[in-house]
mmCIF file of C-alpha atoms and ligand atoms in Angstrom:
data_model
loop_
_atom_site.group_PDB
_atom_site.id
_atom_site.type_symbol
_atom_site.label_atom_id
_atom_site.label_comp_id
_atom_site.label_asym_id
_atom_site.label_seq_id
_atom_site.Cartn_x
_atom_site.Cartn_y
_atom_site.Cartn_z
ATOM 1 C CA UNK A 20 -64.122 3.140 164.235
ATOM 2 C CA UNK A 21 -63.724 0.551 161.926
ATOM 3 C CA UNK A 22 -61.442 0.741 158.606
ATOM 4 C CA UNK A 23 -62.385 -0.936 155.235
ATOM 5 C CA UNK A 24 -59.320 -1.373 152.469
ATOM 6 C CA UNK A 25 -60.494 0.813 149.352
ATOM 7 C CA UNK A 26 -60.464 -1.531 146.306
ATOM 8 C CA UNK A 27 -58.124 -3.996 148.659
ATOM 9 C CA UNK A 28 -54.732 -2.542 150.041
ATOM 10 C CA UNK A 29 -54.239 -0.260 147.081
ATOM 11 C CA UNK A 30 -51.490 1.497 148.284
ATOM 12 C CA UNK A 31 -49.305 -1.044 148.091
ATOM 13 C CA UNK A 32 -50.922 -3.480 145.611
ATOM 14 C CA UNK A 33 -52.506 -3.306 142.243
ATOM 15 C CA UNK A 34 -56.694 -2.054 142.918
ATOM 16 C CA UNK A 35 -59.339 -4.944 143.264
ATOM 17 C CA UNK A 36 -56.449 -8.014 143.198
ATOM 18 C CA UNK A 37 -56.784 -10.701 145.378
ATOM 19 C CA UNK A 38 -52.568 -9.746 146.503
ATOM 20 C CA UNK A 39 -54.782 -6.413 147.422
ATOM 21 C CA UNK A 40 -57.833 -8.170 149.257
ATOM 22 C CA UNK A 41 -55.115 -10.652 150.584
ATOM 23 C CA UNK A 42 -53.487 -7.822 151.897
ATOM 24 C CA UNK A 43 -56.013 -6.431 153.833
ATOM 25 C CA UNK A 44 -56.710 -10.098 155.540
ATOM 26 C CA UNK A 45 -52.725 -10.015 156.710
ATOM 27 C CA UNK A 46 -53.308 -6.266 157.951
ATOM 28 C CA UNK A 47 -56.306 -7.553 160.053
ATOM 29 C CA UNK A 48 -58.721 -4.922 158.292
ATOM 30 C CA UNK A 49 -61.903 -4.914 159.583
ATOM 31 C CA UNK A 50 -63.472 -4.834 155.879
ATOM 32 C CA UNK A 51 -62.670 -4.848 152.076
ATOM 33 C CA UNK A 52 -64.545 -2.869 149.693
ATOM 34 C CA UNK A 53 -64.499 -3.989 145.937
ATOM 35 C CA UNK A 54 -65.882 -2.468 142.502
ATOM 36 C CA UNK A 55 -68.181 -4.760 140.415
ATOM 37 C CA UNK A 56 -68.920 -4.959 136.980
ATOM 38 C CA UNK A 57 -70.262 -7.520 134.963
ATOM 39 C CA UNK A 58 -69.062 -8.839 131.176
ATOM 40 C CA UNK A 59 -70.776 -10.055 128.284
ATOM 41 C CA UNK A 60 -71.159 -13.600 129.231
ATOM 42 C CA UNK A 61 -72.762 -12.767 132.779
ATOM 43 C CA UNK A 62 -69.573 -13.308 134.968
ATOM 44 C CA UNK A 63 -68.903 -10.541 137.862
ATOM 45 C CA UNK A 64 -65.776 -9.701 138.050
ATOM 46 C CA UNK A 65 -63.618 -6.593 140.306
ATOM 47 C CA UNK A 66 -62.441 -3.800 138.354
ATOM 48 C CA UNK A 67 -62.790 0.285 139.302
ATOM 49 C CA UNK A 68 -63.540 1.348 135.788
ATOM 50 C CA UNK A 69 -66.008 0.388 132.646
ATOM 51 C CA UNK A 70 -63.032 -0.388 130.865
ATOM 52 C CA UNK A 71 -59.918 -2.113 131.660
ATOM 53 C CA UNK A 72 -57.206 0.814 130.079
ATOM 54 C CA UNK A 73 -56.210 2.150 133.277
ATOM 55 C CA UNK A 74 -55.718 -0.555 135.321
ATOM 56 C CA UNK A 75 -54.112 -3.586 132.899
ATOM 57 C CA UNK A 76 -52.268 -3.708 129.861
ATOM 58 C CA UNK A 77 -55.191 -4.518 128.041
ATOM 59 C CA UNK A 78 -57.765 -2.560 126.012
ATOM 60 C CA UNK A 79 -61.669 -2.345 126.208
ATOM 61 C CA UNK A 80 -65.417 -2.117 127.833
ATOM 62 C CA UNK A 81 -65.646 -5.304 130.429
ATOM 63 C CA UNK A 82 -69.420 -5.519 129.207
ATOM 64 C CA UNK A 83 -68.017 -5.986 125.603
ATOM 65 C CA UNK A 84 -65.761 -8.284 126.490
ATOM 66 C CA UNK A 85 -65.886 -12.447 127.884
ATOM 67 C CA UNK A 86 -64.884 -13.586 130.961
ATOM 68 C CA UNK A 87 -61.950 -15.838 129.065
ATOM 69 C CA UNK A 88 -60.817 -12.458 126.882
ATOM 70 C CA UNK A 89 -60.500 -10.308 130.572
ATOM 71 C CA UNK A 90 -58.628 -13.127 132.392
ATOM 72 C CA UNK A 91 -55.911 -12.757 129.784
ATOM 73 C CA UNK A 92 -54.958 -9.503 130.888
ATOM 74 C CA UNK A 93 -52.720 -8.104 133.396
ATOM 75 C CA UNK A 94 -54.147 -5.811 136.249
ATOM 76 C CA UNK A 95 -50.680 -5.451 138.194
ATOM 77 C CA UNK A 96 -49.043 -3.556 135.649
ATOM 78 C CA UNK A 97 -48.998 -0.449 137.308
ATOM 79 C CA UNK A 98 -46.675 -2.449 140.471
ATOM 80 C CA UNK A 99 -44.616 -4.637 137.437
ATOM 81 C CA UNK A 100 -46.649 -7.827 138.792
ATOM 82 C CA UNK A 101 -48.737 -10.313 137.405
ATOM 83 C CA UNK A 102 -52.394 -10.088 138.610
ATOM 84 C CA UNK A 103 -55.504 -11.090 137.228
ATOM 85 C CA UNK A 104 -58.869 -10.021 137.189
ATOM 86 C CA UNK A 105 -61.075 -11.258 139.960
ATOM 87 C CA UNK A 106 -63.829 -12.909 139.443
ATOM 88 C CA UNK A 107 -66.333 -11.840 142.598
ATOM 89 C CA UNK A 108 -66.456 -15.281 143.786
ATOM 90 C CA UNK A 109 -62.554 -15.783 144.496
ATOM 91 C CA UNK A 110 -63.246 -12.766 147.205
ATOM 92 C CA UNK A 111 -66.220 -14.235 149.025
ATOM 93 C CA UNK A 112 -64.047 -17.227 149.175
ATOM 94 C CA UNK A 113 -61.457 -15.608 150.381
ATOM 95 C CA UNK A 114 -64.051 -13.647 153.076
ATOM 96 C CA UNK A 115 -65.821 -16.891 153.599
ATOM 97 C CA UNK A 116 -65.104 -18.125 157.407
ATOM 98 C CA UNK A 117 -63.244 -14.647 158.695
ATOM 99 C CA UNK A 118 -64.842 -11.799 160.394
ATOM 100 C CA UNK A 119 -64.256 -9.402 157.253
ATOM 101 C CA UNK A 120 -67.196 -7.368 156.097
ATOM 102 C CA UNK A 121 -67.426 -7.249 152.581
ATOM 103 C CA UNK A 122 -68.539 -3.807 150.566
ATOM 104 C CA UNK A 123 -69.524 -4.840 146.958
ATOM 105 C CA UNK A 124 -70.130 -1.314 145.153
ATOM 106 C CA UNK A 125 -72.167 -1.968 142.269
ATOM 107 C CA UNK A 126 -70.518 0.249 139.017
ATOM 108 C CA UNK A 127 -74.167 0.607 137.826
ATOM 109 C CA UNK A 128 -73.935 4.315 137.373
ATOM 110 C CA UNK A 129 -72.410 4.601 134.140
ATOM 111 C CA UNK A 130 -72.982 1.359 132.337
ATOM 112 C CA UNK A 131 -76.225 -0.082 133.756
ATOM 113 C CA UNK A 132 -75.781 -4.172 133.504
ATOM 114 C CA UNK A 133 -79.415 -5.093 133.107
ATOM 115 C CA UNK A 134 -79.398 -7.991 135.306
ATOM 116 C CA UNK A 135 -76.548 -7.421 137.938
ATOM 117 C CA UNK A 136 -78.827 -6.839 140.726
ATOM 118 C CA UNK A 137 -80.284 -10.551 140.219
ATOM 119 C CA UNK A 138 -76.751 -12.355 139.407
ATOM 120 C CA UNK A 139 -75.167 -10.852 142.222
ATOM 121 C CA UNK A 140 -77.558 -11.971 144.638
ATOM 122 C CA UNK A 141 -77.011 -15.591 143.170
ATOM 123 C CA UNK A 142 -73.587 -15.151 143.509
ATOM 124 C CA UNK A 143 -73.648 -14.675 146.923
ATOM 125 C CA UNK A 144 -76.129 -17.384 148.273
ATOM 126 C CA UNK A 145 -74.432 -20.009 145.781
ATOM 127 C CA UNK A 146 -71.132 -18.976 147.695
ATOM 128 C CA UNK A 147 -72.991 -19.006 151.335
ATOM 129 C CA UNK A 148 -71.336 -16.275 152.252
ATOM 130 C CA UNK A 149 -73.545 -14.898 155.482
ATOM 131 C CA UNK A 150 -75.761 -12.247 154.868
ATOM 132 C CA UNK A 151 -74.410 -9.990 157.261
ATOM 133 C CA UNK A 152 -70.654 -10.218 156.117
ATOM 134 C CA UNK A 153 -72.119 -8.440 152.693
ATOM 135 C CA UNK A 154 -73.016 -4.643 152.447
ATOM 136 C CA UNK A 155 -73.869 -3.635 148.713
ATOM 137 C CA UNK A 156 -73.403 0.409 147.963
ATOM 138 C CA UNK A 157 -73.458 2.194 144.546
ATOM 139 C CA UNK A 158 -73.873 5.629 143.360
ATOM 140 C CA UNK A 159 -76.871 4.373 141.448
ATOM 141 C CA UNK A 160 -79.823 4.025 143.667
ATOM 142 C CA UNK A 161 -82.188 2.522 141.617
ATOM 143 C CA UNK A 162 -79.538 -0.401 141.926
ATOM 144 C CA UNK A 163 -79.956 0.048 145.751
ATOM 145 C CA UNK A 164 -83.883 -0.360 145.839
ATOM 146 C CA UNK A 165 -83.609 -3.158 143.091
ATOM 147 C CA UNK A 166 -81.346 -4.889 145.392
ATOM 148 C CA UNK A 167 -83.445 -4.514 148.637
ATOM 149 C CA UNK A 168 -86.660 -5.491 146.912
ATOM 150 C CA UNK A 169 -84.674 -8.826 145.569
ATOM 151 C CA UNK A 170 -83.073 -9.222 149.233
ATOM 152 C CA UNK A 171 -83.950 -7.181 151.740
ATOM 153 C CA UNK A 172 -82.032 -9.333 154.514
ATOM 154 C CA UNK A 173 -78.638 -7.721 152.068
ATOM 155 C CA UNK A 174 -77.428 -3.931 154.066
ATOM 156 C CA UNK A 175 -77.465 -1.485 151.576
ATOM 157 C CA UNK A 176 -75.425 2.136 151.283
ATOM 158 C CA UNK A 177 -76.495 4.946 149.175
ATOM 159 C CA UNK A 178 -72.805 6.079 148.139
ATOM 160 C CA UNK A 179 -72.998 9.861 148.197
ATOM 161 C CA UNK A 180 -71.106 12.633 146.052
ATOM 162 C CA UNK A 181 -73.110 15.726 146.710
ATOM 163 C CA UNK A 182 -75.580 16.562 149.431
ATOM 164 C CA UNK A 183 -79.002 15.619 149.354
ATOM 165 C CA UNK A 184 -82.134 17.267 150.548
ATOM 166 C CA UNK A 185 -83.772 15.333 153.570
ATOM 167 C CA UNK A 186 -81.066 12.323 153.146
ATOM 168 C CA UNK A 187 -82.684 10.302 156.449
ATOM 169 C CA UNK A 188 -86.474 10.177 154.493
ATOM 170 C CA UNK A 189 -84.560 9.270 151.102
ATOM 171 C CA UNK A 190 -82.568 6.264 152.284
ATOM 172 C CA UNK A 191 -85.501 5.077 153.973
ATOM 173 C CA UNK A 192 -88.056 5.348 150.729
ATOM 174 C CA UNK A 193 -84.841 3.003 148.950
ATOM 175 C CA UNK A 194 -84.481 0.771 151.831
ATOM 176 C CA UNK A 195 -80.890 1.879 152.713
ATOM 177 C CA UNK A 196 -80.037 1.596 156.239
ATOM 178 C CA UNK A 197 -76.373 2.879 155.595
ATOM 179 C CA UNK A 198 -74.387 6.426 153.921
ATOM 180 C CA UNK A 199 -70.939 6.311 152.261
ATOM 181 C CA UNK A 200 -70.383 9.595 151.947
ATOM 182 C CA UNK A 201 -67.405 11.569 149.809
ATOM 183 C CA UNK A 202 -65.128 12.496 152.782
ATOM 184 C CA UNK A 203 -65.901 16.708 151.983
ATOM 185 C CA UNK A 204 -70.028 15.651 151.215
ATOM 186 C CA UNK A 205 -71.584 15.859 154.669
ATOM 187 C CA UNK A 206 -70.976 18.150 157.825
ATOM 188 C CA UNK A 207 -70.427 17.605 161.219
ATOM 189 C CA UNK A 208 -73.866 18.103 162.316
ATOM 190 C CA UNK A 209 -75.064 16.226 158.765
ATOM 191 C CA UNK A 210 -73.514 13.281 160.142
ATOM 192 C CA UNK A 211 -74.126 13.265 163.973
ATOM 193 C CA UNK A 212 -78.147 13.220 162.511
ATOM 194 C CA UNK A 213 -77.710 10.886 160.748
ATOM 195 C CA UNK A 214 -76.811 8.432 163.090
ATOM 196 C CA UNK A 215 -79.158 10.194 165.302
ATOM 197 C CA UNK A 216 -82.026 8.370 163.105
ATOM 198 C CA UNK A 217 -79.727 4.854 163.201
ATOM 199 C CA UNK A 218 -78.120 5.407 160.002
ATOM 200 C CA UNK A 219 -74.441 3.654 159.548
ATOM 201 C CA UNK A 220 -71.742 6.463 158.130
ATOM 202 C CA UNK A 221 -68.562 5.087 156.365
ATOM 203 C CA UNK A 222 -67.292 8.026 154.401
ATOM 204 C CA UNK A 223 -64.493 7.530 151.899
ATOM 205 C CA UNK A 224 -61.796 7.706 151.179
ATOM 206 C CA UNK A 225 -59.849 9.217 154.465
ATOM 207 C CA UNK A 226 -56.261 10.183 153.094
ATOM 208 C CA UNK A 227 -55.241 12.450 155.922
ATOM 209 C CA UNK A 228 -54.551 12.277 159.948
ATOM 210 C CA UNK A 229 -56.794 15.176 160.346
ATOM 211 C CA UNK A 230 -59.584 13.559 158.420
ATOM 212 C CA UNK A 231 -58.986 10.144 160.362
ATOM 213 C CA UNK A 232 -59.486 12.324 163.298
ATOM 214 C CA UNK A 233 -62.313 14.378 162.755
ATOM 215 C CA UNK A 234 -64.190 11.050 161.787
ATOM 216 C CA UNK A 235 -62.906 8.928 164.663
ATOM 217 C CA UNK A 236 -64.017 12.277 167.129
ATOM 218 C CA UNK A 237 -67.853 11.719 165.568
ATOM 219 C CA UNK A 238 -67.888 8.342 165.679
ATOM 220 C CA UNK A 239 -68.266 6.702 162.734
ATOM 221 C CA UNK A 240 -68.834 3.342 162.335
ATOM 222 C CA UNK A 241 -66.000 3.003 159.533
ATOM 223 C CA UNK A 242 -63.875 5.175 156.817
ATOM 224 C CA UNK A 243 -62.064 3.436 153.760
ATOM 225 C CA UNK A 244 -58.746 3.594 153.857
ATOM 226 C CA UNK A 245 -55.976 2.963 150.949
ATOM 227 C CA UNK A 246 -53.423 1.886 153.610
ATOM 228 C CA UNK A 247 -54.909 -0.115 156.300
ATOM 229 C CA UNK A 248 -51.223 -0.101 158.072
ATOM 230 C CA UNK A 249 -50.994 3.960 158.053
ATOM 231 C CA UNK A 250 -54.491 4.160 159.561
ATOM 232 C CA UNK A 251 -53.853 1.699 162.050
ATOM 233 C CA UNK A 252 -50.641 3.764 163.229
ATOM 234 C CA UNK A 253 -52.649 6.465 163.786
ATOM 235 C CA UNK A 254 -55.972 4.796 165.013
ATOM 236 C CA UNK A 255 -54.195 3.057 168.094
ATOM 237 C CA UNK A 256 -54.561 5.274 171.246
HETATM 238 O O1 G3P B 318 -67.169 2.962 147.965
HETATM 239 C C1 G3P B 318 -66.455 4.123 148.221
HETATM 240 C C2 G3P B 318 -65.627 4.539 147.042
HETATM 241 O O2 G3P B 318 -64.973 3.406 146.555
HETATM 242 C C3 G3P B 318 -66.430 5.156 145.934
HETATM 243 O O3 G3P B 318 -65.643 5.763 144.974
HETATM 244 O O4 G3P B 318 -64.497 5.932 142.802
HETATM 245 O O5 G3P B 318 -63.342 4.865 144.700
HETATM 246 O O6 G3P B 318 -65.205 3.706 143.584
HETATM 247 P P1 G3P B 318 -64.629 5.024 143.987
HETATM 248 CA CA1 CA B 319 -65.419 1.820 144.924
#
């Protein structure tokens, strides 16, 4: 079972900073999952939330806001560092020549970025980061099928907070070959027929031993982790 750092190695480092993605490299994660959103002028940049309150000292929407105005803040302020933003292509640097799978989740489901889909794909062939280092998830699906229609070489994940009636025949009508469910979303058997059909599972985000279990006893191919270190402890045999 392989483990993915949730928005980089946020337990111990500010969410979506390249210390966090850096992080995860040192711990020898297998992947790094990342939140993107894109501003006004275009740029995509890693951030959990439509705004940047939460996570830096600053104030407003990232789609209302420049690339130059969201640099200026400070995303470590939660850990008393100084991080910035990251701009999407200082990770697939970063991932670029290392085994790392990257998960870009696309925050389409609240604020919709008209033109994401397109830029992100640019992004990533501009960068030559190898098609099969990158899987793209996001609770939107329309997102999903816009993706696979623009690249269908890209792995896609319907990201999954409730059940859904005949999940297999959905995520093939979207072209998804992969589920991220919510760690409670999908039972046992839900799961085991999934992968029956060849679907990948990566459910998020394990915070307990007896979820890292129960996942590791199906056999999942991965589970996102906050603390790549902790899982490891208990992942070794
Ligand atoms: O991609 C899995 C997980 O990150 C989705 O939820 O809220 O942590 O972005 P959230
Ligand atoms: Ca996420």
């Amino acid at each position: 079972m392989k483990l993915f750092a949730h928005r980089g190695v946020m337990a111990h480092h500010p969410e979506n900073t390249m210390t966090a993605f850096r992080a995860a490299l040192d711990a020898q994660s297998d992947g790094i999952e990342a939140d993107v959103h894109m501003t006004k002028d275009g740029k995509l940049v890693l951030i959990h939330d439509e705004t940047i309150d939460r996570t830096t000292d600053g104030h407003g929407q990232v789609a209302t806001m420049g690339l130059s105005d969201l640099r200026r803040v400070n995303a470590g302020v939660k850990f008393e560092v100084e991080e910035k933003i990251p701009t999407l292509e200082e990770l697939l640097e970063l991932c670029r020549g290392t085994s790392l799978r990257l998960n870009l989740e696309v925050k389409t489901d609240i604020e919709r970025y008209p033109g994401i889909e397109e830029r992100l794909i640019d992004v990533i062939v501009n960068q030559r980061l190898p098609v099969e280092q990158v899987v793209f998830s996001s609770f939107n699906h329309t997102t999903l099928n816009r993706l696979n229609q623009l690249a269908p070489e890209f792995e896609c994940a319907v990201l999954l907070a409730q059940p859904l009636y005949d999940l297999a025949a959905y995520c093939e009508k979207i072209g998804a070959t992969a589920v991220h469910p919510h760690v409670r979303t999908l039972t046992d058997d839900e799961i085991l027929q999934l992968h029956q059909v060849g679907l990948v599972v990566r459910p998020y985000t394990v915070k307990t031993v007896p979820d890292l279990e129960r996942f590791r006893r199906l056999g999942v191919d991965a589970v996102f982790v906050n603390d790549i270190e902790w899982a490891k402890a208990y992942s070794t045999p």
